[in-house]
Coordinates of C-alpha atoms and ligand atoms in Angstrom, one line a residue:
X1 CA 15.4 -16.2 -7.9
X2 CA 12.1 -16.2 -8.7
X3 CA 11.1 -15.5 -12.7
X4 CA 10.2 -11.8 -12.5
X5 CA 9.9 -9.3 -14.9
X6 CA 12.2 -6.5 -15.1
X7 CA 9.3 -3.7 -15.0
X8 CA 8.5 -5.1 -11.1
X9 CA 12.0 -3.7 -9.9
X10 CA 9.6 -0.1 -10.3
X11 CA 7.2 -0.9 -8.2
X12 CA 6.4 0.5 -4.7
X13 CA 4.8 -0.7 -1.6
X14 CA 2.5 0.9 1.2
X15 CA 4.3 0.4 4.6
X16 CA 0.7 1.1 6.1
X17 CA 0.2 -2.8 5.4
X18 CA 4.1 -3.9 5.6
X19 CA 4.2 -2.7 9.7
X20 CA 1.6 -5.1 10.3
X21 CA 4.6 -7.4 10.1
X22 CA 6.5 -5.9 13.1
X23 CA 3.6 -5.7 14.8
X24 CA 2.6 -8.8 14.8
X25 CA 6.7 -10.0 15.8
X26 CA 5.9 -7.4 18.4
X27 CA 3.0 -9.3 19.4
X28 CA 4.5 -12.9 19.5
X29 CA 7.0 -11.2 22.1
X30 CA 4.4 -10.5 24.4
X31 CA 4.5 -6.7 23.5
X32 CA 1.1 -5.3 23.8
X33 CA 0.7 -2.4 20.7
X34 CA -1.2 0.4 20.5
X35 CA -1.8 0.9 16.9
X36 CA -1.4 5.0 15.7
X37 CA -0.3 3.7 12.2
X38 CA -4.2 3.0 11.0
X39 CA -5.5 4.0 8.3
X40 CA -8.8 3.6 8.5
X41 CA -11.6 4.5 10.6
X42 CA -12.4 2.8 13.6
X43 CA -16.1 3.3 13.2
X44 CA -18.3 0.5 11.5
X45 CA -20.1 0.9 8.4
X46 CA -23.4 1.9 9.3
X47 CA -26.4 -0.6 10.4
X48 CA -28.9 1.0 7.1
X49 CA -25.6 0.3 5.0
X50 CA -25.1 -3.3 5.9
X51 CA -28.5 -4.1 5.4
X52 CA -29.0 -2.7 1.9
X53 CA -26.3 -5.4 1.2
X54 CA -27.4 -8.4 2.9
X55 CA -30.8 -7.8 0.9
X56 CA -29.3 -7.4 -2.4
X57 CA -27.2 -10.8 -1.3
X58 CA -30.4 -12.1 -0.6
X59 CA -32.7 -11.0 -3.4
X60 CA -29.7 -12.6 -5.9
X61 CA -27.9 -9.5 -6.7
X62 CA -24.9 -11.2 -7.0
X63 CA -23.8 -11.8 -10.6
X64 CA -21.5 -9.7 -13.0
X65 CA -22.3 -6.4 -13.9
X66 CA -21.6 -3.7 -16.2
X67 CA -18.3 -2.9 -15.8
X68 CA -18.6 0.6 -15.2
X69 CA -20.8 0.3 -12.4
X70 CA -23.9 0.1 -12.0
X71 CA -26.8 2.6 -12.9
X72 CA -28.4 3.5 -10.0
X73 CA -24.9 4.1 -8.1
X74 CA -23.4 6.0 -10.8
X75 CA -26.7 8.3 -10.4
X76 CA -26.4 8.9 -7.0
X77 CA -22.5 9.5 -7.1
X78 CA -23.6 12.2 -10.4
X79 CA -26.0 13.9 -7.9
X80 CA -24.0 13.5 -5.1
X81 CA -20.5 15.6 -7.1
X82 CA -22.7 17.8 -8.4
X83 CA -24.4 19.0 -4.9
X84 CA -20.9 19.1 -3.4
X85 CA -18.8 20.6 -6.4
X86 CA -21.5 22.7 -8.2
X87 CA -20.6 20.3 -11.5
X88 CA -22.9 18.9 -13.7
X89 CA -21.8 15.1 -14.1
X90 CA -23.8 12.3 -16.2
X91 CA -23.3 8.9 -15.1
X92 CA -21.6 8.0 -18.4
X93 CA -18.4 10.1 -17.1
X94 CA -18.1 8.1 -13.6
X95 CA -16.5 4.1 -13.0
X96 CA -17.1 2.4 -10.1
X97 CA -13.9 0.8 -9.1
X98 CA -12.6 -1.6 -6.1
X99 CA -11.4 1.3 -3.6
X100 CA -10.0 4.6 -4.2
X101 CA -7.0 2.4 -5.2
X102 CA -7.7 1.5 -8.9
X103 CA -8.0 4.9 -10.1
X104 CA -4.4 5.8 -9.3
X105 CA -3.1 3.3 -10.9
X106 CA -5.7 3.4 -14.0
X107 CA -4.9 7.3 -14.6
X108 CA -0.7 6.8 -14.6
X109 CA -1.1 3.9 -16.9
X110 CA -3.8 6.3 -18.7
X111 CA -1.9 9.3 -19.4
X112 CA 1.6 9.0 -19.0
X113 CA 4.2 7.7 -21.6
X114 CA 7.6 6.9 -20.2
X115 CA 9.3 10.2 -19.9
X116 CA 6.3 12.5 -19.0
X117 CA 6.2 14.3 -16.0
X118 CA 3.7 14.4 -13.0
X119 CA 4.0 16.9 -10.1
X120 CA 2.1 15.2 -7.1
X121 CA 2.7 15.9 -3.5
X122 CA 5.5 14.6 -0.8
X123 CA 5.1 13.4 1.7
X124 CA 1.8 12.0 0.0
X125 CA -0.1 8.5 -0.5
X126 CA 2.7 6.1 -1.1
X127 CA 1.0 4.6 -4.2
X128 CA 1.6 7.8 -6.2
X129 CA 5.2 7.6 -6.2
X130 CA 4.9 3.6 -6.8
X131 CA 2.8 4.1 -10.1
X132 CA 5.0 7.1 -11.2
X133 CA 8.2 5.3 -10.9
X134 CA 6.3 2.0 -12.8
X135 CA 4.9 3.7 -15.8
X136 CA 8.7 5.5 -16.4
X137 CA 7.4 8.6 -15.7
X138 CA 9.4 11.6 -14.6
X139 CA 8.9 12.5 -10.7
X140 CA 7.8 16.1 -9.9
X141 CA 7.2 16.4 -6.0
X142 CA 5.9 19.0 -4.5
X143 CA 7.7 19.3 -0.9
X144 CA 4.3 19.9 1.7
X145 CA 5.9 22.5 4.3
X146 CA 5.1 22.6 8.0
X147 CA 5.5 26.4 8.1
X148 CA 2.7 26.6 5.6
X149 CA 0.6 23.7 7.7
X150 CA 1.6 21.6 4.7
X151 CA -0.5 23.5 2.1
X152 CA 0.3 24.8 -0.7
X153 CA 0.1 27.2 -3.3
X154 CA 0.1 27.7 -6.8
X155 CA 3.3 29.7 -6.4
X156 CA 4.9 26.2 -5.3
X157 CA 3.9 24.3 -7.9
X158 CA 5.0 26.8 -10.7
X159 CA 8.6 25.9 -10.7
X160 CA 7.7 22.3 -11.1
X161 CA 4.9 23.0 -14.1
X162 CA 6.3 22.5 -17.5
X163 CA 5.5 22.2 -21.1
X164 CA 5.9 18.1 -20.3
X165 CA 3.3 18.0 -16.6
X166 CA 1.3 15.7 -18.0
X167 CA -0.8 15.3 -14.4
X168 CA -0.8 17.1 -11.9
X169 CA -1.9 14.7 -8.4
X170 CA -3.5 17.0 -5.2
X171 CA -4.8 15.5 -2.8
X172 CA -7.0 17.4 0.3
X173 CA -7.6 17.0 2.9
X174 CA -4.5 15.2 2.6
X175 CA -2.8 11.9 3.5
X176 CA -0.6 12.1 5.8
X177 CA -0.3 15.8 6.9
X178 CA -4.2 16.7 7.2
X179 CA -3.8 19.9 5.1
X180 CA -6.0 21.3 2.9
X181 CA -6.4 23.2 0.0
X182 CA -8.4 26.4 -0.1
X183 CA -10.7 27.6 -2.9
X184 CA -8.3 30.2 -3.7
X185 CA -5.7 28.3 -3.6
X186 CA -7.2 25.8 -5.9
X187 CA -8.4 28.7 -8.4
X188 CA -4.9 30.0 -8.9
X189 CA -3.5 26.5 -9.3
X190 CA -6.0 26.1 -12.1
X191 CA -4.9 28.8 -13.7
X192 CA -1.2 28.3 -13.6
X193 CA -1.8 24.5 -15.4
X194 CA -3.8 26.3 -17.8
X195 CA -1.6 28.6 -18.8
X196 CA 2.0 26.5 -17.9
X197 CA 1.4 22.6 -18.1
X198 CA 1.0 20.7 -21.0
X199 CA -2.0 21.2 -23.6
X200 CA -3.4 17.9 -23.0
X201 CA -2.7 18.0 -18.9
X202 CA -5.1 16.3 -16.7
X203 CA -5.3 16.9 -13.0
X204 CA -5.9 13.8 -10.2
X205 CA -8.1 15.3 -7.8
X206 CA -7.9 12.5 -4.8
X207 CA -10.9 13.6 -2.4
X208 CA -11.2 10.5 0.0
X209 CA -11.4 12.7 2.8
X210 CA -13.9 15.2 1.7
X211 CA -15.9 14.9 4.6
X212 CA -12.7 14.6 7.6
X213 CA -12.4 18.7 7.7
X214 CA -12.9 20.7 10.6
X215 CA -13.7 24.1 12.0
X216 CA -16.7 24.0 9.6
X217 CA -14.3 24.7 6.7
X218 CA -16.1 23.1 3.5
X219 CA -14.5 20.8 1.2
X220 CA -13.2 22.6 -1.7
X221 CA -12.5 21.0 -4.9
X222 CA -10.7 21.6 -8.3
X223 CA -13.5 20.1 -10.1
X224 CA -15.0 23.2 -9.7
X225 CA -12.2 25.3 -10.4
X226 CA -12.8 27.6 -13.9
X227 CA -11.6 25.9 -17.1
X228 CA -11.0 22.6 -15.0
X229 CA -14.6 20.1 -15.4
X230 CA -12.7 19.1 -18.9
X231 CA -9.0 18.4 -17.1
X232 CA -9.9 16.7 -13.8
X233 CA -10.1 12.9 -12.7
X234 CA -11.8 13.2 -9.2
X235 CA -11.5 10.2 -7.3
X236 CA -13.1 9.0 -4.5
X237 CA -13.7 6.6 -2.1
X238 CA -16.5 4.9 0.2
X239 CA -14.2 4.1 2.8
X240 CA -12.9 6.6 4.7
X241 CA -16.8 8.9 4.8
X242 CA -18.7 6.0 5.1
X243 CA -16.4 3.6 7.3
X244 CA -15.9 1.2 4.4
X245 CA -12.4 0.0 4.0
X246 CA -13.2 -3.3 3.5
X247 CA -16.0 -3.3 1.4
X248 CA -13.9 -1.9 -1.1
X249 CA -15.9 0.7 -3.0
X250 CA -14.8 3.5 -4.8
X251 CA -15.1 5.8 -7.9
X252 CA -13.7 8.0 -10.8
X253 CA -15.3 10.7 -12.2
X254 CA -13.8 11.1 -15.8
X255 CA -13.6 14.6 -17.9
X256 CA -14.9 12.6 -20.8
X257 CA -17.2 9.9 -21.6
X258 CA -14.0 8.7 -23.9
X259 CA -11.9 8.8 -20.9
X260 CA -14.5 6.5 -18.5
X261 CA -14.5 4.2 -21.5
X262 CA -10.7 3.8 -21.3
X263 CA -11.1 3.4 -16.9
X264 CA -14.0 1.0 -17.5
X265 CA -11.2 -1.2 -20.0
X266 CA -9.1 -1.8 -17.0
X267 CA -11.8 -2.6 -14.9
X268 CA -12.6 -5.3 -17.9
X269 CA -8.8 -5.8 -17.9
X270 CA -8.3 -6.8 -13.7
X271 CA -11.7 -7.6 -11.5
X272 CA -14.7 -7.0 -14.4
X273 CA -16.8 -5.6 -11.7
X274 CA -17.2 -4.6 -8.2
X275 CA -19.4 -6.6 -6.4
X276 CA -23.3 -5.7 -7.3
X277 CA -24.8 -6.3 -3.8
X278 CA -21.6 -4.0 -2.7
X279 CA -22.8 -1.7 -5.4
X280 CA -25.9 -1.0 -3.7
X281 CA -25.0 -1.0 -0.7
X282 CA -22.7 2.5 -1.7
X283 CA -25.6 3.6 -3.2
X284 CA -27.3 3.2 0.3
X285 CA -24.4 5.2 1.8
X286 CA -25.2 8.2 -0.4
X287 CA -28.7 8.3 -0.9
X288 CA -29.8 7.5 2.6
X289 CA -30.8 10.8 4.9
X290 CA -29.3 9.2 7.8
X291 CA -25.9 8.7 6.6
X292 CA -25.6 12.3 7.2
X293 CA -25.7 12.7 10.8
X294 CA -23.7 9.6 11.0
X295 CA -20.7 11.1 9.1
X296 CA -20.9 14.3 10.9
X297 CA -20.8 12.6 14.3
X298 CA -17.9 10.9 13.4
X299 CA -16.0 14.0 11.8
X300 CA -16.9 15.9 15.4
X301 CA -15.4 13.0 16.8
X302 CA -12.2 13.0 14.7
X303 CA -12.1 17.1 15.6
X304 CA -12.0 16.4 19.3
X305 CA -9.7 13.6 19.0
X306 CA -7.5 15.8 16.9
X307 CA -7.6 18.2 19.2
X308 CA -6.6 16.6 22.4
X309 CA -3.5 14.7 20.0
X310 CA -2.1 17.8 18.9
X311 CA -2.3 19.7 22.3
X312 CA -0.8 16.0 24.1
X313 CA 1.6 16.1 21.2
X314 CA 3.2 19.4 21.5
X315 CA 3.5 18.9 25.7
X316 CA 6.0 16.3 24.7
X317 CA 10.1 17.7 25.0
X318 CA 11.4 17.8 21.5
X319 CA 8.3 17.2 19.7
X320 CA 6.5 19.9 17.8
X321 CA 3.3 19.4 16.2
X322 CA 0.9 21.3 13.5
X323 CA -2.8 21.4 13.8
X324 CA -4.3 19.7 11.1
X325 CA -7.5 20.9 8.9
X326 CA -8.7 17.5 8.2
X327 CA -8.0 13.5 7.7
X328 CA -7.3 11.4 11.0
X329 CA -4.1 11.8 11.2
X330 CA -1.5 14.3 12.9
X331 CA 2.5 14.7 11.3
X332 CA 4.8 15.9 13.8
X333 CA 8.4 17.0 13.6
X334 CA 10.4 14.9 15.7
X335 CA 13.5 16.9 15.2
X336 CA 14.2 17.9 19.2
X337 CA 13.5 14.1 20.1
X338 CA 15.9 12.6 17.6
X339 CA 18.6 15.3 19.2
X340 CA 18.2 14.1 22.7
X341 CA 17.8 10.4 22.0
X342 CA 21.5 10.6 19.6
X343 CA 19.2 9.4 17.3
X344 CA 20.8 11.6 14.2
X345 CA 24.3 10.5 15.6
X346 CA 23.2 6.7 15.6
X347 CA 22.1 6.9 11.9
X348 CA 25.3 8.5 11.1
X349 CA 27.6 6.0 12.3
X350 CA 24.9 3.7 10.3
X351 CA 26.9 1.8 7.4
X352 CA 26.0 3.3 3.9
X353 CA 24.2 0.3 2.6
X354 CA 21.7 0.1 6.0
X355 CA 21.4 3.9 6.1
X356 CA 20.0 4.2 2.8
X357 CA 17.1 2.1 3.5
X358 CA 16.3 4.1 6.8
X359 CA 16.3 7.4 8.2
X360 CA 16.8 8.7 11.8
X361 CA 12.4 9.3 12.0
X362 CA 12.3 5.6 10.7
X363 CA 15.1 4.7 13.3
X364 CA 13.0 6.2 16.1
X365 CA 9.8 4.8 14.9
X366 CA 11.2 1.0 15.0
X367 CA 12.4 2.0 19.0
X368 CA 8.8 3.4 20.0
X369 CA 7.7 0.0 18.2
X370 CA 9.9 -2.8 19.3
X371 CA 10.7 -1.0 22.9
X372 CA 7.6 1.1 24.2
X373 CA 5.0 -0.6 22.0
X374 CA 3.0 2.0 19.6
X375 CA 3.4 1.9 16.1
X376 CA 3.4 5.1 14.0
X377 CA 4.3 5.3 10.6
X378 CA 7.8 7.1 9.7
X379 CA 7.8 10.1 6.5
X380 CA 9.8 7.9 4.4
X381 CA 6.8 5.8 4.1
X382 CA 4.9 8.5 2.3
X383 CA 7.1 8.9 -0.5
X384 CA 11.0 8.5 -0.5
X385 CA 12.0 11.3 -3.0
X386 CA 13.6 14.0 -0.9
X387 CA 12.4 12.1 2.3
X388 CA 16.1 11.9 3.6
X389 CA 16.7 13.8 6.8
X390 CA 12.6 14.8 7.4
X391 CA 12.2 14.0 10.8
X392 CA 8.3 13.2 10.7
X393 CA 5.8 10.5 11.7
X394 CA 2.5 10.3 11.3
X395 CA -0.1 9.2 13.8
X396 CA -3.4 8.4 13.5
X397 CA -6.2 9.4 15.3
X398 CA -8.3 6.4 14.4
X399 CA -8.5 4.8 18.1
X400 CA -10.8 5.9 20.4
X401 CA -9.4 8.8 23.3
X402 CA -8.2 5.8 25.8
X403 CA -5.9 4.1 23.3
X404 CA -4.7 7.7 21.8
X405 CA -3.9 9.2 25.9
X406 CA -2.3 5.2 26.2
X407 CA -0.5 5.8 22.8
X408 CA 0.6 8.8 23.2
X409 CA 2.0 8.4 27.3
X410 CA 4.4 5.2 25.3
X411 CA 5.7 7.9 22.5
X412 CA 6.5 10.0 25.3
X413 CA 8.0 7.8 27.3
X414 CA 10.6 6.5 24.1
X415 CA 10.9 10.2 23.9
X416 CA 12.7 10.3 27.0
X417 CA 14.5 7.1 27.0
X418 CA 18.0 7.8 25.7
X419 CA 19.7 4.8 27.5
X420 CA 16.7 2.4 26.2
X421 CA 17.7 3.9 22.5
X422 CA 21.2 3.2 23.0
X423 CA 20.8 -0.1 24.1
X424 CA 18.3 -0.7 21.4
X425 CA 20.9 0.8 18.6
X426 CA 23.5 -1.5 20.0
X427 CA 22.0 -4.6 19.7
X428 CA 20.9 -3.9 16.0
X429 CA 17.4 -2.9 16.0
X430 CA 15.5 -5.4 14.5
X431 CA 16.2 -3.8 11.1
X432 CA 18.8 -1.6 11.0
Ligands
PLP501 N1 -6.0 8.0 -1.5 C1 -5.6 8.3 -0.2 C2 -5.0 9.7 0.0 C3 -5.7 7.4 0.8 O1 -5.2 7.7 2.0 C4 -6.2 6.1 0.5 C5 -6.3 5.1 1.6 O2 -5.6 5.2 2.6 C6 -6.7 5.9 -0.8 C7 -6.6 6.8 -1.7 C8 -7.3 4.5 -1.1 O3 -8.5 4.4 -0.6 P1 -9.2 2.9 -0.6 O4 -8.9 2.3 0.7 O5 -10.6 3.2 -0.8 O6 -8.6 2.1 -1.8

């Protein structure tokens, strides 16, 4: 046994990265996969982008900088939130970060004793859950709905507010359902935390996917919500607009200079600084005009793609699928497809210790893996709290049409292959 501490027993995982495992077994058995579990887009940064790097690389821009971030990119993210959100922002309140990533765990490890509570969304980004469970605090999900086209509404969240919510995590568009939040929506939540949460609540406003929304709906944040510039951490990310996963580039904006002290302590605390030439090449992505028409191509393409997923999606027997508002990604219910494959029945005759690690959407995703070759992700992968019996995957839409029409023909076909599912049931699934 390795020396561990006992606080790692709390800490989560992102099955986004652990699939990439059976994928690649997959792969060593000759199975060719079409990948619907990506999380990223499949576009490349853009040509103006990589070059504002490769000269800063070139011109010596490669030593430490200030922590926070530097200047000129904390500027252009200030203009940039206040031309989108309508808020007023100096550049003292924002930290550059590695990703989207470190702000999660920098606001749980932030605000919450052991004991406080934090409403966030389920199913939701996996990493929530993970940080929630390692900082002690007290779980508070907010079950998306399919019925409501997994939004939600301040009336959902007010049985979960109490004198304890220390933060309150949203996320929209969101990861993995593609709904979003409306401006009235948003409003009334603000006024229920007002009123409800505790005195000192912040809110998490995760906005990676600000600019995946469709049917010309416009981003709506809680930033801008009355009474909530002093109670919201909006984070953000380079690499989901700009096609920038691995550059790893990302931001808070703070509700007080104190606060982007405290997030600028970690970053002195972990990686000191993101990369400078990195740096300005995210300032490249925001401040150059071209960027623009580049990010709205590719949202028009995600819209069609969406489209012709969602319409393939619901053709298929048992399969029932909402229309998403934004993000790449679609979340059907799987429900009539786990009836005709006996995929419920298979689970229950699972043995209690197996069956608590899996579910029947999980049991159905490993089969369209291992057997038909397309790998989805199942709902227990986006938060296990009240995750048992949900029969959802998601798919993305992050493949161009030809690999989605290919993908989605294979999730068909396991769809209608009840003897394949038996036979794959009886000889143990690779990890039943
Ligand atoms: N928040 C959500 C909802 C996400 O889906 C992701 C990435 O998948 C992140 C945050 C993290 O973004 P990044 O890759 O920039 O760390």
């Amino acid at each position: 046994m390795a020396p561990l501490a006992r606080r790692l027993k709390n800490l989560g995982d992102e099955s986004a990265f652990k699939v990439n495992d059976d994928i690649r077994r997959c792969e060593e058995r000759g199975l060719e996969v079409i990948r619907l579990n990506l999380g990223e887009p499949d576009f490349d940064s853009a040509e103006n982008i990589n070059r504002a790097a490769i000269e800063e690389l070139r011109a010596g821009n490669a030593h430490y900088t200030d922590p926070q971030g530097v200047l000129p990119l904390r500027e252009s993210i200030a203009r940039d939130v206040e031309e989108k959100r309508g808020v007023a922002l100096s550049p003292e309140r924002i930290v550059v970060t590695s990703g989207g990533k470190p702000p999660i765990g920098y606001a749980l490890l932030t605000y919450l004793d052991p004991g406080d509570e934090v409403v966030y969304p389920s199913p939701g980004f996996p990493i929530y859950e993970s940080w929630i469970h390692f900082v002690q605090a007290v779980p508070a999900p907010v079950f998306l709905k399919e019925e409501k086209n997994f939004r939600f509404e301040a009336a959902d969240l007010e049985p979960l507010v109490t004198p304890r919510t220390k933060l309150v995590i949203l996320n929209s568009p969101s990861n993995p359902t593609g709904g979003v939040l409306t401006r009235a929506d948003l409003d009334a939540m603000a006024e229920l935390l007002l009123k409800k949460a505790h005195p000192d609540f912040r809110v998490l406003s995760d906005e990676v996917y600000e600019e995946i929304i469709f049917e010309g709906r416009k981003h709506q944040s809680i930033l801008s919500s009355p009474g909530m510039a002093g109670r919201t951490i909006l984070l953000n990310s380079f690499s989901k607009t700009f096609a920038m996963t691995g550059w790893r580039l990302g931001y808070a904006a703070l509700p007080t200079v104190e606060e982007a002290r405290v997030f600028r302590q970690w970053n002195i605390n972990t990686y000191s600084c993101t990369p400078p030439f990195i740096q300005m090449a995210g300032r490249a992505a925001l401040e150059n005009e071209e960027n623009k028409a580049i990010v709205a191509a590719m949202r028009r393409e995600f819209e069609q793609r969406r489209n012709a997923v969602v319409a393939a999606l619901n053709r298929i027997q048992g399969l029932a699928c909402a229309t998403p508002a934004g993000a790449f990604y679609a979340f059907p219910n799987i429900s009539g497809v786990c009836q005709n494959l006996g995929v419920s029945k298979a689970y229950d005759e699972l043995p209690p210790e197996i069956k608590a690690k899996t579910s029947p959407a999980t049991l159905f995703q490993l089969f369209a893996l291992y057997r038909h070759g397309v790998a989805t992700l199942d709902r227990r992968s986006f938060g296990l709290i009240g995750s048992e019996g949900q029969p959802y995957l998601r798919i993305s839409t992050a493949s161009n049409l030809d690999r989605l029409r290919e993908g989605l023909k294979r999730i068909e076909a396991a769809a209608r292959d009840a003897a394949g599912f038996e036979e794959f049931v009886a000889q143990g699934g690779p990890f039943l």
